PDB file of C-alpha atoms in Angstrom:
ATOM      1  CA  UNK A   1     -24.555  30.966 -68.548  1.00 92.00           C
ATOM      2  CA  UNK A   2     -25.155  33.029 -71.335  1.00 93.00           C
ATOM      3  CA  UNK A   3     -28.492  33.756 -73.346  1.00 94.00           C
ATOM      4  CA  UNK A   4     -27.183  31.617 -76.271  1.00 93.00           C
ATOM      5  CA  UNK A   5     -26.585  28.260 -74.148  1.00 94.00           C
ATOM      6  CA  UNK A   6     -30.134  28.942 -72.319  1.00 94.00           C
ATOM      7  CA  UNK A   7     -31.661  29.100 -75.965  1.00 93.00           C
ATOM      8  CA  UNK A   8     -30.285  25.777 -76.756  1.00 92.00           C
ATOM      9  CA  UNK A   9     -31.396  24.414 -73.187  1.00 90.00           C
ATOM     10  CA  UNK A  10     -34.666  25.358 -73.703  1.00 91.00           C
ATOM     11  CA  UNK A  11     -34.759  23.981 -77.321  1.00 89.00           C
ATOM     12  CA  UNK A  12     -33.057  20.709 -76.450  1.00 85.00           C
ATOM     13  CA  UNK A  13     -35.773  19.743 -73.507  1.00 83.00           C
ATOM     14  CA  UNK A  14     -38.935  21.318 -75.792  1.00 77.00           C
ATOM     15  CA  UNK A  15     -37.814  18.485 -78.684  1.00 71.00           C
ATOM     16  CA  UNK A  16     -37.876  15.582 -75.567  1.00 69.00           C
ATOM     17  CA  UNK A  17     -40.948  16.599 -73.828  1.00 64.00           C
ATOM     18  CA  UNK A  18     -44.748  17.127 -74.727  1.00 67.00           C
ATOM     19  CA  UNK A  19     -45.266  19.585 -72.277  1.00 75.00           C
ATOM     20  CA  UNK A  20     -43.690  23.040 -71.781  1.00 86.00           C
ATOM     21  CA  UNK A  21     -40.160  23.129 -70.037  1.00 91.00           C
ATOM     22  CA  UNK A  22     -40.283  24.611 -66.684  1.00 95.00           C
ATOM     23  CA  UNK A  23     -37.538  27.056 -65.609  1.00 97.00           C
ATOM     24  CA  UNK A  24     -37.185  27.794 -61.881  1.00 97.00           C
ATOM     25  CA  UNK A  25     -36.988  31.536 -60.890  1.00 96.00           C
ATOM     26  CA  UNK A  26     -36.313  32.640 -57.038  1.00 93.00           C
ATOM     27  CA  UNK A  27     -33.880  33.417 -55.024  1.00 93.00           C
ATOM     28  CA  UNK A  28     -33.190  35.865 -51.652  1.00 90.00           C
ATOM     29  CA  UNK A  29     -36.141  37.425 -49.803  1.00 87.00           C
ATOM     30  CA  UNK A  30     -33.990  40.152 -48.527  1.00 89.00           C
ATOM     31  CA  UNK A  31     -33.744  42.512 -51.757  1.00 92.00           C
ATOM     32  CA  UNK A  32     -34.107  45.750 -52.500  1.00 93.00           C
ATOM     33  CA  UNK A  33     -36.638  47.611 -54.323  1.00 94.00           C
ATOM     34  CA  UNK A  34     -34.085  48.283 -57.258  1.00 95.00           C
ATOM     35  CA  UNK A  35     -33.149  44.737 -57.317  1.00 94.00           C
ATOM     36  CA  UNK A  36     -37.125  43.582 -57.762  1.00 95.00           C
ATOM     37  CA  UNK A  37     -37.710  45.778 -60.258  1.00 95.00           C
ATOM     38  CA  UNK A  38     -34.688  44.146 -62.453  1.00 94.00           C
ATOM     39  CA  UNK A  39     -36.053  40.529 -61.416  1.00 95.00           C
ATOM     40  CA  UNK A  40     -39.531  41.583 -62.460  1.00 96.00           C
ATOM     41  CA  UNK A  41     -38.527  43.346 -65.553  1.00 96.00           C
ATOM     42  CA  UNK A  42     -36.396  40.554 -66.334  1.00 96.00           C
ATOM     43  CA  UNK A  43     -39.015  37.845 -65.856  1.00 97.00           C
ATOM     44  CA  UNK A  44     -41.412  39.977 -67.950  1.00 97.00           C
ATOM     45  CA  UNK A  45     -38.837  39.893 -70.843  1.00 96.00           C
ATOM     46  CA  UNK A  46     -38.114  36.514 -70.292  1.00 96.00           C
ATOM     47  CA  UNK A  47     -41.999  35.317 -70.443  1.00 96.00           C
ATOM     48  CA  UNK A  48     -42.475  37.492 -73.517  1.00 96.00           C
ATOM     49  CA  UNK A  49     -39.104  36.041 -75.332  1.00 94.00           C
ATOM     50  CA  UNK A  50     -39.770  32.008 -74.601  1.00 94.00           C
ATOM     51  CA  UNK A  51     -43.457  31.417 -74.912  1.00 92.00           C
ATOM     52  CA  UNK A  52     -42.753  27.713 -74.745  1.00 89.00           C
ATOM     53  CA  UNK A  53     -41.787  28.058 -71.100  1.00 94.00           C
ATOM     54  CA  UNK A  54     -43.448  27.715 -67.768  1.00 95.00           C
ATOM     55  CA  UNK A  55     -41.661  29.197 -64.626  1.00 97.00           C
ATOM     56  CA  UNK A  56     -41.817  28.114 -61.173  1.00 95.00           C
ATOM     57  CA  UNK A  57     -41.281  29.697 -57.897  1.00 93.00           C
ATOM     58  CA  UNK A  58     -41.501  29.077 -54.014  1.00 88.00           C
ATOM     59  CA  UNK A  59     -44.418  31.761 -53.094  1.00 85.00           C
ATOM     60  CA  UNK A  60     -42.007  33.822 -50.950  1.00 86.00           C
ATOM     61  CA  UNK A  61     -41.389  37.316 -50.674  1.00 88.00           C
ATOM     62  CA  UNK A  62     -38.627  39.299 -52.303  1.00 92.00           C
ATOM     63  CA  UNK A  63     -36.949  37.758 -55.447  1.00 93.00           C
ATOM     64  CA  UNK A  64     -39.591  35.060 -55.599  1.00 93.00           C
ATOM     65  CA  UNK A  65     -42.658  37.904 -55.615  1.00 93.00           C
ATOM     66  CA  UNK A  66     -40.873  39.770 -58.224  1.00 95.00           C
ATOM     67  CA  UNK A  67     -40.181  37.059 -60.768  1.00 96.00           C
ATOM     68  CA  UNK A  68     -43.742  35.995 -60.329  1.00 95.00           C
ATOM     69  CA  UNK A  69     -44.816  39.197 -60.907  1.00 95.00           C
ATOM     70  CA  UNK A  70     -43.249  39.556 -63.907  1.00 96.00           C
ATOM     71  CA  UNK A  71     -44.210  36.286 -65.479  1.00 97.00           C
ATOM     72  CA  UNK A  72     -47.963  37.213 -64.235  1.00 95.00           C
ATOM     73  CA  UNK A  73     -47.909  40.491 -66.362  1.00 96.00           C
ATOM     74  CA  UNK A  74     -47.622  38.372 -69.353  1.00 96.00           C
ATOM     75  CA  UNK A  75     -49.618  35.143 -68.546  1.00 96.00           C
ATOM     76  CA  UNK A  76     -50.351  33.986 -64.769  1.00 95.00           C
ATOM     77  CA  UNK A  77     -51.398  30.712 -66.080  1.00 95.00           C
ATOM     78  CA  UNK A  78     -47.549  29.716 -67.534  1.00 96.00           C
ATOM     79  CA  UNK A  79     -46.559  30.001 -63.384  1.00 96.00           C
ATOM     80  CA  UNK A  80     -45.931  27.226 -61.128  1.00 94.00           C
ATOM     81  CA  UNK A  81     -45.997  27.669 -57.253  1.00 94.00           C
ATOM     82  CA  UNK A  82     -44.835  25.336 -54.976  1.00 93.00           C
ATOM     83  CA  UNK A  83     -45.497  26.346 -51.252  1.00 91.00           C
ATOM     84  CA  UNK A  84     -44.240  25.039 -48.125  1.00 88.00           C
ATOM     85  CA  UNK A  85     -47.807  24.691 -47.136  1.00 87.00           C
ATOM     86  CA  UNK A  86     -51.252  24.910 -48.929  1.00 86.00           C
ATOM     87  CA  UNK A  87     -52.391  28.237 -47.289  1.00 85.00           C
ATOM     88  CA  UNK A  88     -49.433  29.653 -47.781  1.00 83.00           C
ATOM     89  CA  UNK A  89     -49.839  33.441 -48.786  1.00 82.00           C
ATOM     90  CA  UNK A  90     -53.077  33.009 -49.989  1.00 79.00           C
ATOM     91  CA  UNK A  91     -53.725  36.685 -50.372  1.00 81.00           C
ATOM     92  CA  UNK A  92     -50.887  37.395 -52.911  1.00 82.00           C
ATOM     93  CA  UNK A  93     -51.614  34.731 -55.147  1.00 87.00           C
ATOM     94  CA  UNK A  94     -52.570  34.447 -58.719  1.00 90.00           C
ATOM     95  CA  UNK A  95     -56.050  32.685 -59.732  1.00 89.00           C
ATOM     96  CA  UNK A  96     -54.688  31.347 -62.946  1.00 93.00           C
ATOM     97  CA  UNK A  97     -51.546  30.016 -61.490  1.00 93.00           C
ATOM     98  CA  UNK A  98     -50.844  26.366 -60.758  1.00 93.00           C
ATOM     99  CA  UNK A  99     -50.352  25.953 -56.876  1.00 93.00           C
ATOM    100  CA  UNK A 100     -48.976  22.731 -55.132  1.00 92.00           C
ATOM    101  CA  UNK A 101     -47.234  22.356 -51.608  1.00 92.00           C
ATOM    102  CA  UNK A 102     -45.885  18.882 -49.697  1.00 89.00           C
ATOM    103  CA  UNK A 103     -49.312  17.689 -48.681  1.00 89.00           C
ATOM    104  CA  UNK A 104     -49.782  17.027 -52.721  1.00 90.00           C
ATOM    105  CA  UNK A 105     -46.940  14.255 -52.005  1.00 91.00           C
ATOM    106  CA  UNK A 106     -47.035  10.778 -51.582  1.00 92.00           C
ATOM    107  CA  UNK A 107     -45.589   8.716 -48.840  1.00 92.00           C
ATOM    108  CA  UNK A 108     -43.062   7.214 -51.239  1.00 93.00           C
ATOM    109  CA  UNK A 109     -42.644  10.569 -52.831  1.00 93.00           C
ATOM    110  CA  UNK A 110     -41.897  12.525 -49.350  1.00 90.00           C
ATOM    111  CA  UNK A 111     -39.634   9.585 -48.374  1.00 92.00           C
ATOM    112  CA  UNK A 112     -37.816  10.489 -51.468  1.00 93.00           C
ATOM    113  CA  UNK A 113     -37.614  13.984 -51.168  1.00 93.00           C
ATOM    114  CA  UNK A 114     -36.893  13.811 -47.875  1.00 92.00           C
ATOM    115  CA  UNK A 115     -33.455  11.964 -48.386  1.00 94.00           C
ATOM    116  CA  UNK A 116     -32.802  14.457 -51.455  1.00 93.00           C
ATOM    117  CA  UNK A 117     -33.167  17.347 -48.632  1.00 93.00           C
ATOM    118  CA  UNK A 118     -30.686  15.561 -46.123  1.00 93.00           C
ATOM    119  CA  UNK A 119     -28.280  14.776 -49.067  1.00 93.00           C
ATOM    120  CA  UNK A 120     -28.274  18.420 -50.320  1.00 91.00           C
ATOM    121  CA  UNK A 121     -27.596  19.875 -46.917  1.00 90.00           C
ATOM    122  CA  UNK A 122     -26.899  17.292 -44.343  1.00 92.00           C
ATOM    123  CA  UNK A 123     -26.520  19.767 -41.440  1.00 90.00           C
ATOM    124  CA  UNK A 124     -30.494  19.870 -41.382  1.00 89.00           C
ATOM    125  CA  UNK A 125     -30.742  16.182 -41.349  1.00 92.00           C
ATOM    126  CA  UNK A 126     -32.181  16.732 -37.622  1.00 88.00           C
ATOM    127  CA  UNK A 127     -34.908  19.086 -38.504  1.00 89.00           C
ATOM    128  CA  UNK A 128     -36.130  16.993 -41.281  1.00 89.00           C
ATOM    129  CA  UNK A 129     -36.227  13.517 -39.654  1.00 90.00           C
ATOM    130  CA  UNK A 130     -37.461  14.830 -36.477  1.00 86.00           C
ATOM    131  CA  UNK A 131     -40.258  16.821 -38.047  1.00 87.00           C
ATOM    132  CA  UNK A 132     -43.250  14.667 -37.252  1.00 84.00           C
ATOM    133  CA  UNK A 133     -42.545  15.210 -33.192  1.00 80.00           C
ATOM    134  CA  UNK A 134     -42.431  18.930 -33.281  1.00 84.00           C
ATOM    135  CA  UNK A 135     -44.424  21.620 -34.400  1.00 86.00           C
ATOM    136  CA  UNK A 136     -41.299  24.020 -34.800  1.00 87.00           C
ATOM    137  CA  UNK A 137     -39.062  21.449 -36.673  1.00 89.00           C
ATOM    138  CA  UNK A 138     -42.167  20.946 -38.824  1.00 88.00           C
ATOM    139  CA  UNK A 139     -42.902  24.289 -39.796  1.00 87.00           C
ATOM    140  CA  UNK A 140     -39.183  24.652 -40.613  1.00 89.00           C
ATOM    141  CA  UNK A 141     -38.580  21.176 -42.600  1.00 89.00           C
ATOM    142  CA  UNK A 142     -41.769  22.397 -44.739  1.00 90.00           C
ATOM    143  CA  UNK A 143     -39.747  25.226 -46.565  1.00 90.00           C
ATOM    144  CA  UNK A 144     -36.964  22.862 -46.977  1.00 92.00           C
ATOM    145  CA  UNK A 145     -38.869  20.107 -48.393  1.00 92.00           C
ATOM    146  CA  UNK A 146     -40.660  22.628 -50.309  1.00 93.00           C
ATOM    147  CA  UNK A 147     -37.170  23.507 -51.786  1.00 93.00           C
ATOM    148  CA  UNK A 148     -36.198  20.525 -52.760  1.00 94.00           C
ATOM    149  CA  UNK A 149     -39.626  19.312 -54.000  1.00 93.00           C
ATOM    150  CA  UNK A 150     -39.299  22.605 -56.738  1.00 94.00           C
ATOM    151  CA  UNK A 151     -36.382  20.993 -58.010  1.00 95.00           C
ATOM    152  CA  UNK A 152     -36.924  17.025 -58.195  1.00 93.00           C
ATOM    153  CA  UNK A 153     -40.698  17.785 -58.805  1.00 90.00           C
ATOM    154  CA  UNK A 154     -43.346  14.724 -58.161  1.00 89.00           C
ATOM    155  CA  UNK A 155     -45.376  14.590 -61.321  1.00 89.00           C
ATOM    156  CA  UNK A 156     -46.159  15.124 -64.981  1.00 84.00           C
ATOM    157  CA  UNK A 157     -47.235  18.409 -64.204  1.00 85.00           C
ATOM    158  CA  UNK A 158     -44.546  19.344 -61.832  1.00 89.00           C
ATOM    159  CA  UNK A 159     -41.700  17.699 -63.198  1.00 89.00           C
ATOM    160  CA  UNK A 160     -37.872  18.988 -62.932  1.00 92.00           C
ATOM    161  CA  UNK A 161     -37.181  22.050 -64.379  1.00 95.00           C
ATOM    162  CA  UNK A 162     -34.530  22.532 -67.012  1.00 94.00           C
ATOM    163  CA  UNK A 163     -32.692  25.158 -64.936  1.00 96.00           C
ATOM    164  CA  UNK A 164     -32.895  27.444 -62.482  1.00 97.00           C
ATOM    165  CA  UNK A 165     -32.435  31.414 -62.479  1.00 97.00           C
ATOM    166  CA  UNK A 166     -31.542  32.700 -59.032  1.00 96.00           C
ATOM    167  CA  UNK A 167     -31.128  36.299 -57.420  1.00 95.00           C
ATOM    168  CA  UNK A 168     -28.580  35.659 -54.871  1.00 94.00           C
ATOM    169  CA  UNK A 169     -26.311  37.444 -52.476  1.00 90.00           C
ATOM    170  CA  UNK A 170     -23.367  36.834 -55.106  1.00 90.00           C
ATOM    171  CA  UNK A 171     -20.898  37.241 -52.043  1.00 87.00           C
ATOM    172  CA  UNK A 172     -22.494  33.998 -50.628  1.00 86.00           C
ATOM    173  CA  UNK A 173     -24.826  32.416 -53.084  1.00 81.00           C
ATOM    174  CA  UNK A 174     -25.259  29.008 -51.387  1.00 80.00           C
ATOM    175  CA  UNK A 175     -26.455  30.806 -48.110  1.00 78.00           C
ATOM    176  CA  UNK A 176     -29.937  29.891 -46.565  1.00 77.00           C
ATOM    177  CA  UNK A 177     -32.791  28.458 -48.220  1.00 77.00           C
ATOM    178  CA  UNK A 178     -31.947  29.541 -51.823  1.00 90.00           C
ATOM    179  CA  UNK A 179     -28.619  27.959 -51.379  1.00 91.00           C
ATOM    180  CA  UNK A 180     -29.977  24.826 -50.478  1.00 92.00           C
ATOM    181  CA  UNK A 181     -32.153  24.812 -53.661  1.00 94.00           C
ATOM    182  CA  UNK A 182     -29.243  25.460 -55.744  1.00 95.00           C
ATOM    183  CA  UNK A 183     -27.081  22.574 -54.151  1.00 95.00           C
ATOM    184  CA  UNK A 184     -30.381  20.292 -54.995  1.00 95.00           C
ATOM    185  CA  UNK A 185     -30.273  21.768 -58.214  1.00 95.00           C
ATOM    186  CA  UNK A 186     -26.829  20.984 -58.693  1.00 95.00           C
ATOM    187  CA  UNK A 187     -26.977  17.348 -57.491  1.00 94.00           C
ATOM    188  CA  UNK A 188     -29.415  16.506 -59.421  1.00 94.00           C
ATOM    189  CA  UNK A 189     -27.676  18.091 -62.656  1.00 94.00           C
ATOM    190  CA  UNK A 190     -30.086  21.429 -63.067  1.00 95.00           C
ATOM    191  CA  UNK A 191     -27.620  24.051 -64.512  1.00 96.00           C
ATOM    192  CA  UNK A 192     -28.014  27.078 -62.146  1.00 97.00           C
ATOM    193  CA  UNK A 193     -27.282  31.045 -63.176  1.00 96.00           C
ATOM    194  CA  UNK A 194     -27.153  33.888 -60.910  1.00 96.00           C
ATOM    195  CA  UNK A 195     -28.136  37.580 -61.539  1.00 94.00           C
ATOM    196  CA  UNK A 196     -24.515  38.648 -62.832  1.00 94.00           C
ATOM    197  CA  UNK A 197     -25.090  36.059 -65.771  1.00 95.00           C
ATOM    198  CA  UNK A 198     -28.754  36.751 -66.604  1.00 96.00           C
ATOM    199  CA  UNK A 199     -29.377  40.342 -66.265  1.00 94.00           C
ATOM    200  CA  UNK A 200     -26.948  40.721 -69.319  1.00 93.00           C
ATOM    201  CA  UNK A 201     -28.937  38.627 -71.515  1.00 95.00           C
ATOM    202  CA  UNK A 202     -31.594  41.517 -72.832  1.00 89.00           C
ATOM    203  CA  UNK A 203     -28.865  44.212 -72.399  1.00 78.00           C
ATOM    204  CA  UNK A 204     -29.109  46.755 -75.024  1.00 70.00           C
TER     205      UNK A 204
END
């Protein structure tokens, strides 16, 4: 995705909704300090260039934390965070950001997101379907459901994002939880781009 294509995407969605569009900013946990600095700087610049946008992450260490810090440097009230559970990483939260978690879902919404979670990563079906009978599975499933929830949304305030910008392992972009989120995006028609694309958007 080019910057021009991203700008067109944002403009199109801005004309269709009454609330500011949301962009998903996230990625792998294990990133270097240099990568974290690049992600933070990019999120800062994106926030300043596109004042109409809000940004969503999953409250994880690494890429999520770096992206969120970049947005917060500009305006933390434009940051949405969907955590795997309500008390997740409370010590690193932003006062003005908007937080949610799977506990906010109705039974109907949870059922729909559960099915979408399994559709994106079928090998995790047992983890998701059997989570109520095992604390260990419940803990693991909460992260997968959170990742799906970030993409599908569940309310007017937490609707689907217009696209997802990810910091990935370029040799295996669909690995682990980040890969699951990317697959959910693709299954639901949400465009995605990786750092080999978006890091060039504001190059001098």
